[in-house]
Coordinates of C-alpha atoms in Angstrom, one line a residue:
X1 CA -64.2 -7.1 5.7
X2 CA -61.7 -4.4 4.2
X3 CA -59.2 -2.9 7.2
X4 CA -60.1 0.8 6.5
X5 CA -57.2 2.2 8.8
X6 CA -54.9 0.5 6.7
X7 CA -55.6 3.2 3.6
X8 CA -55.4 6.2 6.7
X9 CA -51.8 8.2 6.1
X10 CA -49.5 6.5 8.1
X11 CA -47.8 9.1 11.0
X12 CA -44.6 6.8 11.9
X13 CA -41.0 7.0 12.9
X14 CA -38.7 3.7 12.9
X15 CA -35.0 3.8 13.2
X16 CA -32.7 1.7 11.2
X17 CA -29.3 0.4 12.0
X18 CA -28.4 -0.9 8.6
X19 CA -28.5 1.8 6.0
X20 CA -24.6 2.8 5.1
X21 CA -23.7 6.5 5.7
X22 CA -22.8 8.5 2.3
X23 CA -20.0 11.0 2.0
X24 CA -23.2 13.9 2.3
X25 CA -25.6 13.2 4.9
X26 CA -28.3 12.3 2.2
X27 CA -32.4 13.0 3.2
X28 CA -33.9 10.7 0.9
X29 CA -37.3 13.4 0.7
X30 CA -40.7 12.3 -1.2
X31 CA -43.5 15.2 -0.4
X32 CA -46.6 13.6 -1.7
X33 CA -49.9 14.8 -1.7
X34 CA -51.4 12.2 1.1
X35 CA -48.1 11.6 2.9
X36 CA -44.7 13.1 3.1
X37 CA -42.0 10.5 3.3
X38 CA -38.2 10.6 4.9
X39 CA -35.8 8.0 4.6
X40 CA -32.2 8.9 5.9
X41 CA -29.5 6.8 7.7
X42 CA -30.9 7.0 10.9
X43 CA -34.3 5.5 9.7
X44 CA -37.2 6.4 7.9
X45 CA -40.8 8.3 8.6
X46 CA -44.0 9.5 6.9
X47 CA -46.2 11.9 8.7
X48 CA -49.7 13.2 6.7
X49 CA -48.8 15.8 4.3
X50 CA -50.9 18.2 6.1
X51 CA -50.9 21.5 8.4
X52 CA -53.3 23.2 10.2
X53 CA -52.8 27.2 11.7
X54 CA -52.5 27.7 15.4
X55 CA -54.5 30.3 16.5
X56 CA -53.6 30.8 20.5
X57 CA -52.5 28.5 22.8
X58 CA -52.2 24.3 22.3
X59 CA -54.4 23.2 25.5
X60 CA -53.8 19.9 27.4
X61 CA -51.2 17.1 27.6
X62 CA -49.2 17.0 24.5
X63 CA -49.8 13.7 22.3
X64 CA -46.8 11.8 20.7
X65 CA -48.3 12.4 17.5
X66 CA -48.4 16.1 17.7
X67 CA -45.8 17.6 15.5
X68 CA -45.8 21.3 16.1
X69 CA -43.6 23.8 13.5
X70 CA -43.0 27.4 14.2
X71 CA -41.9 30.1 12.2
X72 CA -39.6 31.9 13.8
X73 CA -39.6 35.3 11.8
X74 CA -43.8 35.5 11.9
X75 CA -43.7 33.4 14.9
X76 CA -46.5 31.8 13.5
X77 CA -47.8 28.1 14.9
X78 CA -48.9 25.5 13.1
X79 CA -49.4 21.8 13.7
X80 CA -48.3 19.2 11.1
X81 CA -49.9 15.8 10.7
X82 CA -52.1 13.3 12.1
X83 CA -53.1 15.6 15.2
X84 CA -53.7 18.6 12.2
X85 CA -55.9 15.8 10.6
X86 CA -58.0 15.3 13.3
X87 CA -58.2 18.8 14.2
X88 CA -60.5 19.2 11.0
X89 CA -64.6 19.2 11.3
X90 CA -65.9 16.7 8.9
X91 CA -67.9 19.0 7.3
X92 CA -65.2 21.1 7.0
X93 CA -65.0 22.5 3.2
X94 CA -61.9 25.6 4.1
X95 CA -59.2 23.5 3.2
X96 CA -60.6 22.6 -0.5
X97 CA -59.1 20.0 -3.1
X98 CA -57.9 22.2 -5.2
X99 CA -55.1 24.0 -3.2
X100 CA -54.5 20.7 -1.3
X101 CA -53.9 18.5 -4.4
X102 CA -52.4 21.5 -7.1
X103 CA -49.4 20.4 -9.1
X104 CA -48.1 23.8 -8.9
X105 CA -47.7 23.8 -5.1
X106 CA -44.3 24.9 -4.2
X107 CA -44.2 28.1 -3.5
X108 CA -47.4 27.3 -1.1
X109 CA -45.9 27.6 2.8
X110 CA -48.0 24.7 3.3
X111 CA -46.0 22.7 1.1
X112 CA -42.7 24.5 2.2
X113 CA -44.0 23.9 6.1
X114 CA -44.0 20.0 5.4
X115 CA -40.4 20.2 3.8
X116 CA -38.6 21.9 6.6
X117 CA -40.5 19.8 8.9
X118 CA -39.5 16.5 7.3
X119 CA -36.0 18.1 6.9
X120 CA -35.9 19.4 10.4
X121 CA -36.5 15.8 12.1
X122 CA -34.0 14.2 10.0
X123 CA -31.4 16.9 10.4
X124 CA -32.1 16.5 14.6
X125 CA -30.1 13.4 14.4
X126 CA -27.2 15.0 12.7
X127 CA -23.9 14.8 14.6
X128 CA -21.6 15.5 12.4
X129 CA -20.2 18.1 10.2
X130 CA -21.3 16.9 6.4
X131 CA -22.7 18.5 4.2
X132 CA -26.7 17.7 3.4
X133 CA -27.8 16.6 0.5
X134 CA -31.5 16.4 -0.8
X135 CA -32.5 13.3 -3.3
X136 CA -36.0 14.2 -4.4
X137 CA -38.1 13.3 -7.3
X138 CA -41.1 14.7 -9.2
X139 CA -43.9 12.6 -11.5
X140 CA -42.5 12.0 -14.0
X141 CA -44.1 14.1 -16.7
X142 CA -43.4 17.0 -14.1
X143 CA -39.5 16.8 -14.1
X144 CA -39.0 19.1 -17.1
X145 CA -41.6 21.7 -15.6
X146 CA -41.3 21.9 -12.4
X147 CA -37.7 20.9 -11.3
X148 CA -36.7 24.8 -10.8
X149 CA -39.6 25.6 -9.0
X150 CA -39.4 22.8 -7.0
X151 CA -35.7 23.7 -6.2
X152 CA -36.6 27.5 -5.4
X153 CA -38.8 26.1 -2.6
X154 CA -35.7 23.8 -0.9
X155 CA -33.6 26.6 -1.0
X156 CA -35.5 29.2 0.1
X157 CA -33.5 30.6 3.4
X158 CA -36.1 29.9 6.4
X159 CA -35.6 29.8 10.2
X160 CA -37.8 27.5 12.4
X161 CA -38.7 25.8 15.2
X162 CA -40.1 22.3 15.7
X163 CA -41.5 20.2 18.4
X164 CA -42.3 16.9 18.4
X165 CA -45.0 15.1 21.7
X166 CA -43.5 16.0 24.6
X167 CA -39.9 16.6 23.4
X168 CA -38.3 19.9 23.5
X169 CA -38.4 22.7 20.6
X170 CA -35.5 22.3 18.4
X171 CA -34.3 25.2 16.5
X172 CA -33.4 25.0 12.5
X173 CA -32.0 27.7 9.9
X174 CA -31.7 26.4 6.3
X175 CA -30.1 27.8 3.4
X176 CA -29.4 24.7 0.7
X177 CA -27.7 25.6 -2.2
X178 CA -28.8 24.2 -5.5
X179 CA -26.1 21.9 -5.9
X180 CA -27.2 20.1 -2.7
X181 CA -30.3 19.0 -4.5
X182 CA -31.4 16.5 -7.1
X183 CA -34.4 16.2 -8.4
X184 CA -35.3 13.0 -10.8
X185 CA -38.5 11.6 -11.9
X186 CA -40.4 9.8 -8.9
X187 CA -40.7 5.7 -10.4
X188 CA -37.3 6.1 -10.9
X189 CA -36.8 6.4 -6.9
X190 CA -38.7 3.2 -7.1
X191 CA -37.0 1.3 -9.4
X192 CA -33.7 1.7 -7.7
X193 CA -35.2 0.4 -4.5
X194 CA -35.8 -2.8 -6.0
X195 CA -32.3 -3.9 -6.5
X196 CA -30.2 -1.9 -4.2
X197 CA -29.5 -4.0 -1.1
X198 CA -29.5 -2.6 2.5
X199 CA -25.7 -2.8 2.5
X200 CA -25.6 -0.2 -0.5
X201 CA -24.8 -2.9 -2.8
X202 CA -26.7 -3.8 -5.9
X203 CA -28.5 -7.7 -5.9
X204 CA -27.9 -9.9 -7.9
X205 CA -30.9 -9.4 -10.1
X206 CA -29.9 -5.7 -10.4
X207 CA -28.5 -6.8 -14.1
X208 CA -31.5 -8.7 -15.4
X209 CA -34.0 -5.3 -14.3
X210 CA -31.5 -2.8 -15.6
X211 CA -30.6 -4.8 -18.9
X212 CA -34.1 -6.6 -19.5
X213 CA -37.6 -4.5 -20.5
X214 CA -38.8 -2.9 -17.5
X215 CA -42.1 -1.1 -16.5
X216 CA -42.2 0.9 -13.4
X217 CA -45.8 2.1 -12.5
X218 CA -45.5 3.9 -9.0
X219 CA -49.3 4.4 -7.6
X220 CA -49.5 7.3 -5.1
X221 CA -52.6 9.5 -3.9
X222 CA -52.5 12.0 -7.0
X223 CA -50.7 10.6 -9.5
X224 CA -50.0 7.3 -11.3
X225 CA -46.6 7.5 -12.9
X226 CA -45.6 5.0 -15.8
X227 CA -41.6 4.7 -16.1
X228 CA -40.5 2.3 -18.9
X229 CA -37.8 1.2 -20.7
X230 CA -36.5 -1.2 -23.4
X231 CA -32.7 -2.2 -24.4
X232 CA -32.1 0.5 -21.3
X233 CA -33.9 3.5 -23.4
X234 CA -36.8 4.6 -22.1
X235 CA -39.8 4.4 -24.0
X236 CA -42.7 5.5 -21.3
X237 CA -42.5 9.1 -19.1
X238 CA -46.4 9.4 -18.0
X239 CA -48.4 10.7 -15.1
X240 CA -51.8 10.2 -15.2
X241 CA -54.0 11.9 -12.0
X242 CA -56.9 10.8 -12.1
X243 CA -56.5 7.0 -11.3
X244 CA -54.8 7.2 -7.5
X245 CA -56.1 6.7 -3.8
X246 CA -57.4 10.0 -4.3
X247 CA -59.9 9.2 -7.0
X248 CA -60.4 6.3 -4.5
X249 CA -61.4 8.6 -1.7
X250 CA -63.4 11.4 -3.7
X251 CA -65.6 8.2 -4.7
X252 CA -66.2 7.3 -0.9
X253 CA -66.6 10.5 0.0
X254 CA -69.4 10.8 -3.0
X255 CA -71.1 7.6 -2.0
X256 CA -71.2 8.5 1.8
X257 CA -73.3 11.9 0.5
X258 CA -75.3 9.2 -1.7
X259 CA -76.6 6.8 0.9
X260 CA -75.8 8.2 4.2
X261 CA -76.6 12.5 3.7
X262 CA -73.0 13.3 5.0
X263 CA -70.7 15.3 2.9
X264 CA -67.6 14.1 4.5
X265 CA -64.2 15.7 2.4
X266 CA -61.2 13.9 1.2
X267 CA -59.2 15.1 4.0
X268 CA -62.1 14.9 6.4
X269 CA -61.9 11.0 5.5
X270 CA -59.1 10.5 7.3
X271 CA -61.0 10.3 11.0
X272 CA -63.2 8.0 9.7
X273 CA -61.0 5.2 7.9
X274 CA -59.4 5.4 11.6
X275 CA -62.9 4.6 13.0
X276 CA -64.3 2.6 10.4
X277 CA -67.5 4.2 11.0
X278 CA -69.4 7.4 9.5
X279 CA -71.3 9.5 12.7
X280 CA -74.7 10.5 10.9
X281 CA -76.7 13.3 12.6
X282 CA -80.3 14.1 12.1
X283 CA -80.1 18.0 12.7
X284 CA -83.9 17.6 13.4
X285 CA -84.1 15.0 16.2
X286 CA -80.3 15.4 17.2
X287 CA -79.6 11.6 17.0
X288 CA -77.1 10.3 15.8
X289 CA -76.3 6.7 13.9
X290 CA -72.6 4.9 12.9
X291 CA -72.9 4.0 9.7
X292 CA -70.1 1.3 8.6
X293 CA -67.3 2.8 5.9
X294 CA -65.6 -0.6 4.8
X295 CA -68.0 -1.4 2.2
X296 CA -68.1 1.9 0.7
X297 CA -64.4 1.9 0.8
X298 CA -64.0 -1.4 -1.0
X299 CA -66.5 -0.8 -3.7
X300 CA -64.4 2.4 -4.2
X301 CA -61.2 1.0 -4.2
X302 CA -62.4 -2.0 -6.9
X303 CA -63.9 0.5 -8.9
X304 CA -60.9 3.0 -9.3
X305 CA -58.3 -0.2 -9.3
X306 CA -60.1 -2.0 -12.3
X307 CA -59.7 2.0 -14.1
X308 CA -56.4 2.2 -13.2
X309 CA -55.6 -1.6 -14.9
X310 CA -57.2 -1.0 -18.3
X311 CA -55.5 2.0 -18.6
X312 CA -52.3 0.8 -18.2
X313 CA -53.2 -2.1 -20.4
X314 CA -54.0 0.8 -22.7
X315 CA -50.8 2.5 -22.3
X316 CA -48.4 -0.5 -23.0
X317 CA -50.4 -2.4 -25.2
X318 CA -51.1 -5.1 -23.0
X319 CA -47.8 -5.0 -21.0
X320 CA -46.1 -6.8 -24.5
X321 CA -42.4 -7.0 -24.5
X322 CA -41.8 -5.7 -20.9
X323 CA -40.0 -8.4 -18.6
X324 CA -40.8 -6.8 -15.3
X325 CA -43.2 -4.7 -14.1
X326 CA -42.0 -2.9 -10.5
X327 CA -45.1 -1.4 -8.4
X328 CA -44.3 1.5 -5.7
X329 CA -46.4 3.7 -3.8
X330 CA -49.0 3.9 -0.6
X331 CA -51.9 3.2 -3.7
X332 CA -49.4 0.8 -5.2
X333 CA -48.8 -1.1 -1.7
X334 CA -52.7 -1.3 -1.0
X335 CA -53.1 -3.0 -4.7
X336 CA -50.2 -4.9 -5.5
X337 CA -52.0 -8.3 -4.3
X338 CA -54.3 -7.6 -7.0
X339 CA -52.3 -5.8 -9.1
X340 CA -50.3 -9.8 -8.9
X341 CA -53.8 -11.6 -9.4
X342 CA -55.0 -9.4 -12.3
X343 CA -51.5 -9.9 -14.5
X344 CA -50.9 -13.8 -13.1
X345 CA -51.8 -14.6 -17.0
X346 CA -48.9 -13.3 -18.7
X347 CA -46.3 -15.6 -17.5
X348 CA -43.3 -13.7 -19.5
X349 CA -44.1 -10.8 -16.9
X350 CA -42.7 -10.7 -13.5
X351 CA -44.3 -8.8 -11.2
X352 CA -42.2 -7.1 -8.2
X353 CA -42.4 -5.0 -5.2
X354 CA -40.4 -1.9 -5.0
X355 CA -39.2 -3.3 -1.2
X356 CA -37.7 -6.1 -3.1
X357 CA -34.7 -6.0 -1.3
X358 CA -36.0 -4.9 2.3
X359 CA -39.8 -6.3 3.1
X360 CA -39.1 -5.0 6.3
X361 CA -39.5 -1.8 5.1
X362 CA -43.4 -0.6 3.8
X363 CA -43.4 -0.2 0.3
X364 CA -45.0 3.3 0.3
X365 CA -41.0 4.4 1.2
X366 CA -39.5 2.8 -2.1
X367 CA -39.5 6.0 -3.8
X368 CA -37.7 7.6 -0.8
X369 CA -35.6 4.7 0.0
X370 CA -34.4 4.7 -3.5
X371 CA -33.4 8.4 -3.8
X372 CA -31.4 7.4 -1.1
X373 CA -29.3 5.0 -2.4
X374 CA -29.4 6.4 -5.4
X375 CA -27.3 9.0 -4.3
X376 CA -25.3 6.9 -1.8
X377 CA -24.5 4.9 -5.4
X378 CA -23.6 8.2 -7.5
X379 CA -21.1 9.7 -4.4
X380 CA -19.3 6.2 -4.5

């Protein structure tokens, strides 16, 4: 049976001893749509990429997964997260799809909230006087159109407060200049990651990846990004958004309604891939049934993961002439097994993780991990 918490957004912190300080301190920042990811040289972290409003006060004994971000000019109150998550009815339909999963987000506080607050944690361990530096990436088809918007957000002045469990608040006020930020196309993040070594150096089979025919295809929740190149000239910049782990959920969330009467939404989903179980309630009799998710979940996912395959076989004519194909992403970690089984036919293709060089470290953070080194490699 399919381990349903495993495809929950993953709210962790883990420090790191091994990653080499840059020039800059560098934030290594990947905002997705299901998670935002940190990775920096203190460590790494991804917390849900969602926020929920405060009204009042927070009662009872602070969790160590509450995250709690204040503004300190509307001294507004909002919690960030997994505890935000769970704070959501599961019929709740007020924080829809759309506005959620828009590509044109960033001038959205919600999306500006999750920045500072990824920014903020990392910055918390900052003991020193250097300059910060912010390596980010878009989709790729979105670099061209949205870089400048996505650099207004980052350096739009802002002055808040954050609060992590029990800990104490911590007071921030940012004002990055645009030259403290570079934006490049998200697989490339992931690409990097796969031959940069933990000591900053590139591996040894950095030279056959970079001078070979390489495909990058980095699976997140709303987009599928396709990344190749041939002879080092790249030949493939497409997103596709409609083949991800949100497709995955909208289908369980649409077969729960089917079979069970719930209408449980995509963010709403989170409780229950925690659980495993769906809580049915007859409104008439007031009684109430678990109903198991795992199923549902793996019909889903085999569904939505066979579409994603034969559209990429579409989009690279059958994966001819490329030498290695590099997966990255939450979607990309869940698949890559199959991804592995599906492709073990074409024996000129050479399938590899974007945590190539670290398996210590979850693959969802390649993009992340790579941005950092990326930019460790370009101060050198």
């Amino acid at each position: 049976m399919i381990d349903t918490k495993k495809f929950r957004t993953r709210h962790e912190f883990s420090a790191k001893t091994t990653i080499p300080k840059g020039k800059n301190f560098i934030v290594g920042l990947d905002v997705g749509y299901s998670g935002t990811k940190c990775f920096y040289e203190k460590g790494y972290f991804c917390f849900p990429s969602f926020i929920k409003k405060i009204e009042g006060d927070v009662i009872g004994i602070s969790s160590k997964r509450d995250i709690l971000y204040k503004n300190n000019v509307t001294g507004e109150l909002f919690m960030v997260g997994y505890t935000a998550q769970e704070m959501l009815s599961s019929i709740s339909t007020n924080d829809t799809d759309g506005e959620l999963f828009s590509r044109k987000r960033y001038s959205n506080a919600s999306f500006q909230i999750l920045c500072h607050t990824a920014l903020g944690i990392a910055l918390s361990e900052k003991k020193d006087n250097r300059e910060i530096f912010v390596q980010t990436g878009l989709p790729a088809s979105y670099v061209k159109g949205d870089s400048l918007e996505l650099t207004r957000a980052l350096t739009k002045e802002s002055d808040f407060s954050i609060k992590i469990g029990n800990g104490e608040w911590k007071n921030y006020k940012l004002h990055l200049n645009k030259d403290s930020i570079n934006i490049i196309a998200q697989p490339f993040g992931g690409l990097y990651s796969s031959f940069m070594q933990k000591d900053g150096h590139y591996a040894a089979i950095a030279q056959e990846i970079l001078h070979k025919n390489t495909l990058v295809v980095d699976i997140g929740f709303g987009t599928c990004d396709f990344y190749g190149y041939k002879s080092r000239a790249i030949v493939q910049t497409e997103s596709i958004d409609n083949i991800g782990m949100k497709e995955v959920m909208q289908s369980v969330s649409k077969k729960i309604l089917e079979q069970y009467g719930e209408d449980i939404r995509v963010q709403s989903l989170q409780h229950n891939l925690e659980t495993g179980n769906v809580i049915c309630v007859d409104d008439e009799t007031l009684q109430t049934t678990e109903r198991p998710l795992g199923e549902l979940l793996k019909t889903s996912s085999d569904e939505i993961f066979i579409q994603a395959m034969e559209k990429a076989k579409n989009m690279t004519n059958s994966f001819r002439d490329f030498n290695f194909l590099i997966i990255s992403g939450g979607t990309g970690e869940a698949w890559f097994p199959q991804i592995k089984e599906y492709l073990s036919g074409l024996k000129t293709l050479t399938v590899l993780p974007g945590n190539l060089q670290d398996a210590t470290i979850p693959l969802l953070y390649s993009n992340a991990r790579g941005y950092y080194f990326y930019r460790y490699v370009r101060e050198k």
